[in-house]
């Protein structure tokens, strides 16, 4: 079999059917053949993986805050997508905040797309925002190609992206139901947070108490009932409270259309090990206790948690307040888009999970969430997006080698298993010297 632009030969390839020795033929940026290794595929370029390397589909990260325009000093399209490519991520979906303007109407979406044009090293799609007063904008944003709509149930951290109350969420869901749109929810209850102790000072325990599990649990319960009443699709962002898993499973059994994600930092770290003043670990909802972490892993294994995405939420170094270590005033967000794959693999392998599991959580299911069925899998007809991964290699995280704009990370100095040795987008190798990414719209195939 010949006529391919590119052929990969690998003793280990992760496909939807599992791991196998395969030859993968690429033509015109798409996977044209997945054949036995000895099938004799030939092409203009043949890449034979080393014995310690595995061919994975490019990862799909549906939770990234790029922040450009408006807060480009926090992060921008060039830096965020270069970091993504270095971490094996070939597709990301950008959140509607913390850019200025936020992506809450079509004009703001076009401003965002204009800022991204020509800068992206990986493919980039966009979420819209659901905020008070913009129900009439949602259909227009949907038709313009956003993948769904994000809302908060409490203050978002930036004043220009206001939260919805229960009536506002229901109004948005009733509108989205008319065109089967997706609402993605930062689910922490504002009343529960207001009544919790106020975070201040260097004590991580005090910060943890300020964002209790109950705030997540109450909010998720409310989202479930609103989805039940309206019949609309909902997705719970960055789950950190394992308490919510049984009610999510129960809602699904009842036919509620709900999906849920968690993040590498909730699967990697635990509250008991976070030092005082280490504000690089601050995120909302917070990293919780070790026992909670193990239940999140069980939720992944059981299929209650659908996917793992980064929630890459960077800021400038000064906003992390590392100088005073005060959890009450530091920006809450963890920047890790480049490190998600090795971080998850490090802990997954310790718990008996396989690379096929990791690919399902970090590539296939996030792609399915946003309807990009031609992404996140090595199968004929899919985009030729690949990650060459050495799962048994290891490295110590050097923040100076990270590509996001302000390289603050809680992973600094940590040993991780698995090294990304190459990333390919539609059959082209990503080297970081020229942006090859496209801007995606919902429905792209």
XYZ file of C-alpha atoms in Angstrom:
445
model
C 0.000 0.000 0.000
C 1.558 3.277 -1.087
C 0.694 6.816 -1.964
C 0.806 8.185 1.591
C 2.304 11.532 2.503
C 3.464 10.166 5.836
C 3.641 6.750 7.459
C 4.188 6.006 11.145
C 5.521 2.579 12.090
C 5.143 1.777 15.780
C 5.142 -1.327 17.908
C 2.703 0.411 20.231
C -0.182 2.487 18.899
C -3.221 3.469 20.982
C -6.348 3.133 18.843
C -10.032 3.061 19.840
C -9.744 -0.732 19.783
C -6.815 -0.737 22.209
C -3.046 -0.984 21.940
C -1.423 -2.793 19.026
C 1.540 -2.742 16.645
C 0.389 -0.691 13.685
C 1.368 1.203 10.570
C -0.535 4.458 10.220
C -0.800 6.093 6.809
C -1.543 9.801 6.393
C -2.840 11.527 3.298
C -3.852 15.190 2.966
C -3.725 15.737 6.731
C -6.059 12.854 7.574
C -5.460 9.295 8.687
C -6.037 7.183 5.587
C -5.051 3.752 6.914
C -4.423 1.951 10.185
C -2.911 -1.381 9.234
C -0.815 -4.203 10.711
C 2.790 -3.184 11.210
C 3.962 -5.527 8.451
C 1.371 -4.373 5.899
C 4.020 -2.684 3.762
C 2.695 0.893 3.905
C 5.022 3.326 2.149
C 4.996 7.070 1.941
C 6.942 10.208 1.106
C 8.130 10.228 4.707
C 8.311 7.250 7.034
C 8.700 7.750 10.782
C 9.609 4.649 12.747
C 9.130 5.041 16.477
C 11.795 3.829 18.893
C 11.105 0.740 20.970
C 10.318 2.863 24.049
C 7.872 5.160 22.242
C 4.101 4.925 21.851
C 1.993 6.671 19.220
C -0.976 8.431 20.850
C -3.620 10.625 19.264
C -3.056 14.310 19.894
C -4.721 15.315 23.148
C -7.807 17.535 23.224
C -7.928 20.077 26.067
C -11.361 21.676 26.334
C -10.563 23.905 29.325
C -7.892 26.528 28.633
C -7.834 30.220 29.573
C -5.766 32.033 26.964
C -6.762 35.565 28.133
C -5.930 37.357 24.863
C -6.932 40.100 24.132
C -7.162 42.232 27.217
C -4.967 40.282 29.613
C -2.306 39.090 27.200
C 0.354 39.757 29.842
C -1.221 36.782 31.693
C -1.206 34.514 28.635
C -1.579 34.728 24.873
C -2.375 32.488 21.933
C 1.237 32.127 20.803
C 2.547 31.076 24.216
C -0.414 28.956 25.309
C -0.556 26.979 22.078
C 3.218 26.492 21.977
C 2.998 25.056 25.502
C 0.078 22.865 24.461
C 2.017 21.466 21.512
C 5.014 20.725 23.728
C 2.675 18.709 25.959
C 1.142 16.630 23.176
C -2.058 18.685 22.986
C -3.131 19.345 19.393
C -6.569 20.884 20.007
C -7.731 23.259 22.719
C -10.921 25.169 23.414
C -10.504 28.637 24.896
C -12.653 29.869 27.767
C -14.749 33.065 27.350
C -12.997 34.834 30.244
C -10.464 36.327 31.328
C -10.023 38.122 28.039
C -11.400 41.612 27.509
C -13.993 41.695 26.109
C -15.337 38.367 27.371
C -16.862 36.161 24.676
C -20.496 36.931 25.468
C -21.681 38.143 22.050
C -20.737 37.629 18.420
C -18.744 40.865 18.201
C -16.564 39.757 21.120
C -16.097 36.336 19.500
C -14.876 37.972 16.311
C -12.497 40.127 18.357
C -11.141 36.966 19.984
C -10.772 35.168 16.658
C -8.976 38.166 15.136
C -6.527 38.196 18.052
C -5.833 34.463 17.608
C -5.470 34.496 13.822
C -1.988 33.470 12.682
C -0.651 32.871 16.209
C -1.806 29.355 17.047
C 0.514 26.350 17.086
C -2.411 23.955 17.604
C -6.064 24.020 16.560
C -8.191 26.327 18.709
C -11.929 26.514 19.274
C -13.910 28.848 21.500
C -16.511 28.653 24.241
C -19.101 31.384 24.576
C -20.270 32.840 27.865
C -23.682 32.875 29.558
C -23.974 35.924 31.793
C -26.871 38.027 33.113
C -28.739 39.695 30.276
C -27.272 37.840 27.283
C -29.821 35.050 26.684
C -30.681 36.713 23.374
C -27.034 36.442 22.296
C -26.696 32.694 22.801
C -28.224 31.515 19.526
C -26.084 33.939 17.552
C -22.928 32.720 19.257
C -23.977 29.123 18.616
C -24.530 29.854 14.932
C -21.136 31.611 14.817
C -19.455 28.391 15.916
C -18.837 28.380 19.667
C -18.828 24.913 21.222
C -21.082 25.791 24.150
C -21.512 28.308 26.918
C -19.787 28.769 30.250
C -21.440 30.207 33.332
C -20.477 30.789 36.945
C -22.731 30.419 39.964
C -20.554 32.793 42.026
C -18.121 35.632 41.326
C -15.824 34.538 38.510
C -12.785 36.438 39.761
C -13.168 39.153 37.110
C -15.915 41.767 37.233
C -16.705 41.732 33.515
C -17.968 38.112 33.608
C -20.840 38.115 36.097
C -22.452 34.986 37.600
C -25.934 33.628 36.983
C -28.453 32.974 39.721
C -30.740 29.921 39.557
C -33.326 31.756 37.481
C -30.619 32.894 35.091
C -29.276 29.363 34.683
C -32.768 28.063 33.993
C -33.390 30.778 31.398
C -30.113 29.963 29.667
C -30.860 26.225 29.708
C -34.343 26.731 28.253
C -32.829 28.761 25.427
C -30.038 26.228 24.823
C -32.572 23.407 24.732
C -34.101 24.933 21.592
C -30.911 24.219 19.633
C -29.353 21.513 21.834
C -26.570 23.772 23.067
C -24.280 22.814 25.952
C -23.961 24.740 29.227
C -20.684 24.232 31.083
C -20.818 25.267 34.722
C -18.363 26.423 37.360
C -20.366 24.788 40.133
C -19.726 26.386 43.515
C -22.649 27.860 45.420
C -22.239 31.555 46.197
C -24.254 31.458 49.445
C -22.180 28.553 50.771
C -18.962 30.382 49.934
C -20.231 33.632 51.499
C -21.000 31.803 54.762
C -17.691 29.927 54.878
C -14.635 31.292 56.724
C -12.682 33.915 54.819
C -9.325 32.786 53.456
C -6.343 34.768 54.656
C -2.677 34.278 55.348
C -0.334 31.399 54.584
C -2.358 28.480 55.966
C -3.614 26.215 53.174
C -6.100 24.655 55.571
C -7.754 28.042 55.991
C -8.087 28.432 52.248
C -9.516 24.912 51.933
C -12.138 25.745 54.577
C -13.119 28.844 52.602
C -14.149 26.683 49.607
C -15.878 23.712 51.279
C -17.016 20.573 49.481
C -20.568 21.494 50.361
C -20.386 24.526 48.091
C -19.686 22.228 45.149
C -22.201 19.611 46.224
C -25.091 22.071 46.598
C -24.300 23.754 43.288
C -24.046 20.462 41.383
C -27.321 19.263 42.883
C -28.980 22.466 41.671
C -27.477 22.107 38.190
C -28.725 18.500 37.998
C -32.288 19.527 38.828
C -32.265 22.418 36.373
C -31.020 20.062 33.666
C -33.708 17.557 34.626
C -36.480 20.171 34.406
C -35.330 21.686 31.111
C -33.960 18.611 29.314
C -30.859 20.586 28.341
C -27.259 19.348 28.280
C -24.943 20.381 31.113
C -21.277 19.775 31.876
C -19.688 20.216 35.320
C -16.279 21.838 35.146
C -13.181 20.953 37.206
C -14.825 18.629 39.742
C -12.854 18.532 42.975
C -15.444 17.193 45.467
C -15.762 13.419 45.274
C -18.953 13.722 47.353
C -20.810 14.720 44.182
C -20.032 11.510 42.272
C -22.981 9.417 43.545
C -25.556 12.069 42.664
C -24.030 12.567 39.216
C -24.230 8.808 38.614
C -27.802 8.764 39.875
C -28.804 11.664 37.629
C -27.421 9.855 34.603
C -29.404 6.757 35.445
C -32.468 8.992 35.484
C -31.649 10.269 32.000
C -30.275 13.674 32.946
C -27.840 14.744 30.248
C -24.824 15.572 32.386
C -21.099 15.099 31.877
C -18.214 15.981 34.188
C -14.496 16.661 34.055
C -11.675 16.807 36.546
C -8.129 18.129 36.235
C -4.565 16.825 36.600
C -3.938 18.851 39.756
C -6.861 17.238 41.603
C -5.491 13.817 40.630
C -1.861 14.647 41.457
C -1.781 16.723 44.634
C -3.442 16.552 48.047
C -4.131 19.183 50.672
C -2.069 17.458 53.362
C 1.127 17.985 51.331
C 0.688 21.637 50.315
C 3.112 23.837 52.272
C 2.047 27.016 53.987
C 2.323 30.007 51.682
C 2.581 27.870 48.519
C 0.092 29.929 46.523
C 1.163 28.265 43.279
C -1.261 25.500 44.399
C -4.235 27.853 44.765
C -7.150 27.090 42.461
C -10.933 27.194 42.736
C -12.423 24.819 43.612
C -9.412 23.793 45.691
C -7.169 20.756 45.789
C -8.654 18.575 48.530
C -7.513 15.739 50.799
C -5.768 12.529 49.762
C -8.837 10.379 50.437
C -10.881 12.663 48.183
C -8.236 12.333 45.458
C -8.500 8.536 45.526
C -12.266 8.736 45.131
C -11.807 10.968 42.085
C -9.573 8.285 40.595
C -12.300 5.743 41.319
C -14.813 8.023 39.597
C -12.611 7.994 36.510
C -12.274 4.223 36.609
C -16.046 3.832 36.994
C -16.777 6.210 34.124
C -18.666 8.740 36.252
C -15.999 11.325 35.449
C -15.806 11.616 31.675
C -12.572 13.426 30.995
C -9.439 15.088 32.334
C -8.545 18.585 31.096
C -6.071 21.150 32.310
C -8.065 24.214 33.431
C -4.913 26.070 32.402
C -5.510 29.369 34.237
C -2.345 31.474 34.274
C -1.638 34.948 35.539
C 1.366 37.195 35.982
C 3.859 36.160 38.645
C 3.009 39.075 40.920
C -0.680 38.087 41.097
C 0.258 34.768 42.663
C 1.638 36.756 45.641
C 4.479 34.331 46.197
C 6.216 37.186 48.005
C 3.786 37.029 50.942
C 2.182 33.613 50.407
C -1.305 34.876 51.233
C -4.003 32.496 49.949
C -6.638 35.141 50.516
C -5.292 37.584 47.938
C -3.396 35.381 45.449
C -4.948 34.654 42.045
C -6.549 31.220 41.936
C -5.448 29.207 38.929
C -2.961 26.537 37.913
C -1.046 26.724 34.639
C -0.237 23.216 33.446
C -1.304 22.671 29.832
C 2.198 21.460 28.948
C 2.358 18.984 31.838
C -1.071 17.372 31.900
C -0.151 14.161 30.105
C 2.899 13.219 32.192
C 1.177 14.370 35.392
C -1.833 12.137 34.788
C 0.241 9.229 33.487
C 2.550 9.365 36.525
C -0.378 8.761 38.862
C -2.490 6.606 36.547
C 0.208 3.963 36.124
C 0.608 3.740 39.912
C -3.077 2.798 40.128
C -3.013 0.175 37.399
C -4.447 2.260 34.570
C -3.172 1.971 31.004
C -2.238 4.461 28.325
C -5.485 3.527 26.588
C -7.337 4.789 29.674
C -5.406 8.062 29.634
C -6.096 8.552 25.929
C -9.798 7.964 26.526
C -9.850 10.584 29.315
C -7.619 13.190 27.672
C -8.248 12.829 23.939
C -11.283 10.827 22.872
C -13.868 11.949 25.427
C -12.981 15.667 25.405
C -13.243 15.552 21.599
C -16.644 13.888 21.876
C -17.779 16.471 24.436
C -17.425 19.273 21.888
C -18.473 17.243 18.859
C -15.024 17.007 17.238
C -15.349 13.332 16.272
C -12.420 13.656 13.861
C -10.097 14.543 16.740
C -8.693 12.576 19.667
C -8.404 9.124 18.047
C -6.176 7.193 15.687
C -8.708 5.915 13.184
C -9.288 6.222 9.437
C -10.827 9.593 8.574
C -9.601 11.352 11.718
C -7.206 14.279 11.616
C -3.590 13.130 11.585
C -2.899 14.590 15.030
C -0.343 12.579 17.014
C 1.731 12.605 20.161
C 4.907 10.532 20.297
C 5.190 9.581 23.959
C 7.888 7.729 25.882
C 5.931 6.410 28.886
C 8.888 4.890 30.741
C 11.147 7.931 30.436
C 11.136 10.465 33.255
C 12.065 14.063 33.942
C 12.071 16.656 36.704
C 9.917 19.685 35.950
C 12.009 22.793 35.297
C 9.667 25.781 35.166
C 12.211 27.610 33.037
C 11.596 25.121 30.224
C 7.836 25.648 30.140
C 6.394 27.629 27.257
C 3.402 29.372 28.824
C 3.971 33.075 29.321
C 4.480 33.180 33.103
C 6.062 29.847 34.046
C 4.735 29.487 37.574
C 3.615 25.932 38.327
C 3.065 23.731 41.380
C 4.793 20.933 39.469
C 8.180 22.710 39.595
C 10.880 20.368 40.875
C 8.612 17.292 40.732
C 9.651 14.109 38.960
C 7.129 12.969 36.352
C 6.906 9.825 34.250
C 6.471 10.077 30.502
C 8.130 12.394 28.003
C 6.504 13.925 24.933
C 9.049 13.508 22.144
C 7.035 14.854 19.242
C 3.675 16.349 18.313
C 2.047 16.309 14.886
C -0.920 18.353 13.651
C -2.698 17.129 10.511
C 0.455 15.301 9.461
C 2.853 18.209 10.074
C 5.430 18.079 12.838
C 5.109 20.926 15.333
C 8.505 22.408 16.063
C 7.432 25.667 17.693
C 8.971 27.867 15.018
C 5.821 28.487 12.971
C 2.141 28.402 13.910
C 0.169 25.772 11.965
C -3.046 25.725 13.979
C -6.483 26.521 12.621
C -9.398 28.267 14.298
C -12.222 25.786 14.713
C -15.982 26.239 14.661
C -18.603 23.910 16.092
C -19.548 21.402 13.447
C -16.143 21.377 11.745
C -15.318 17.963 10.336
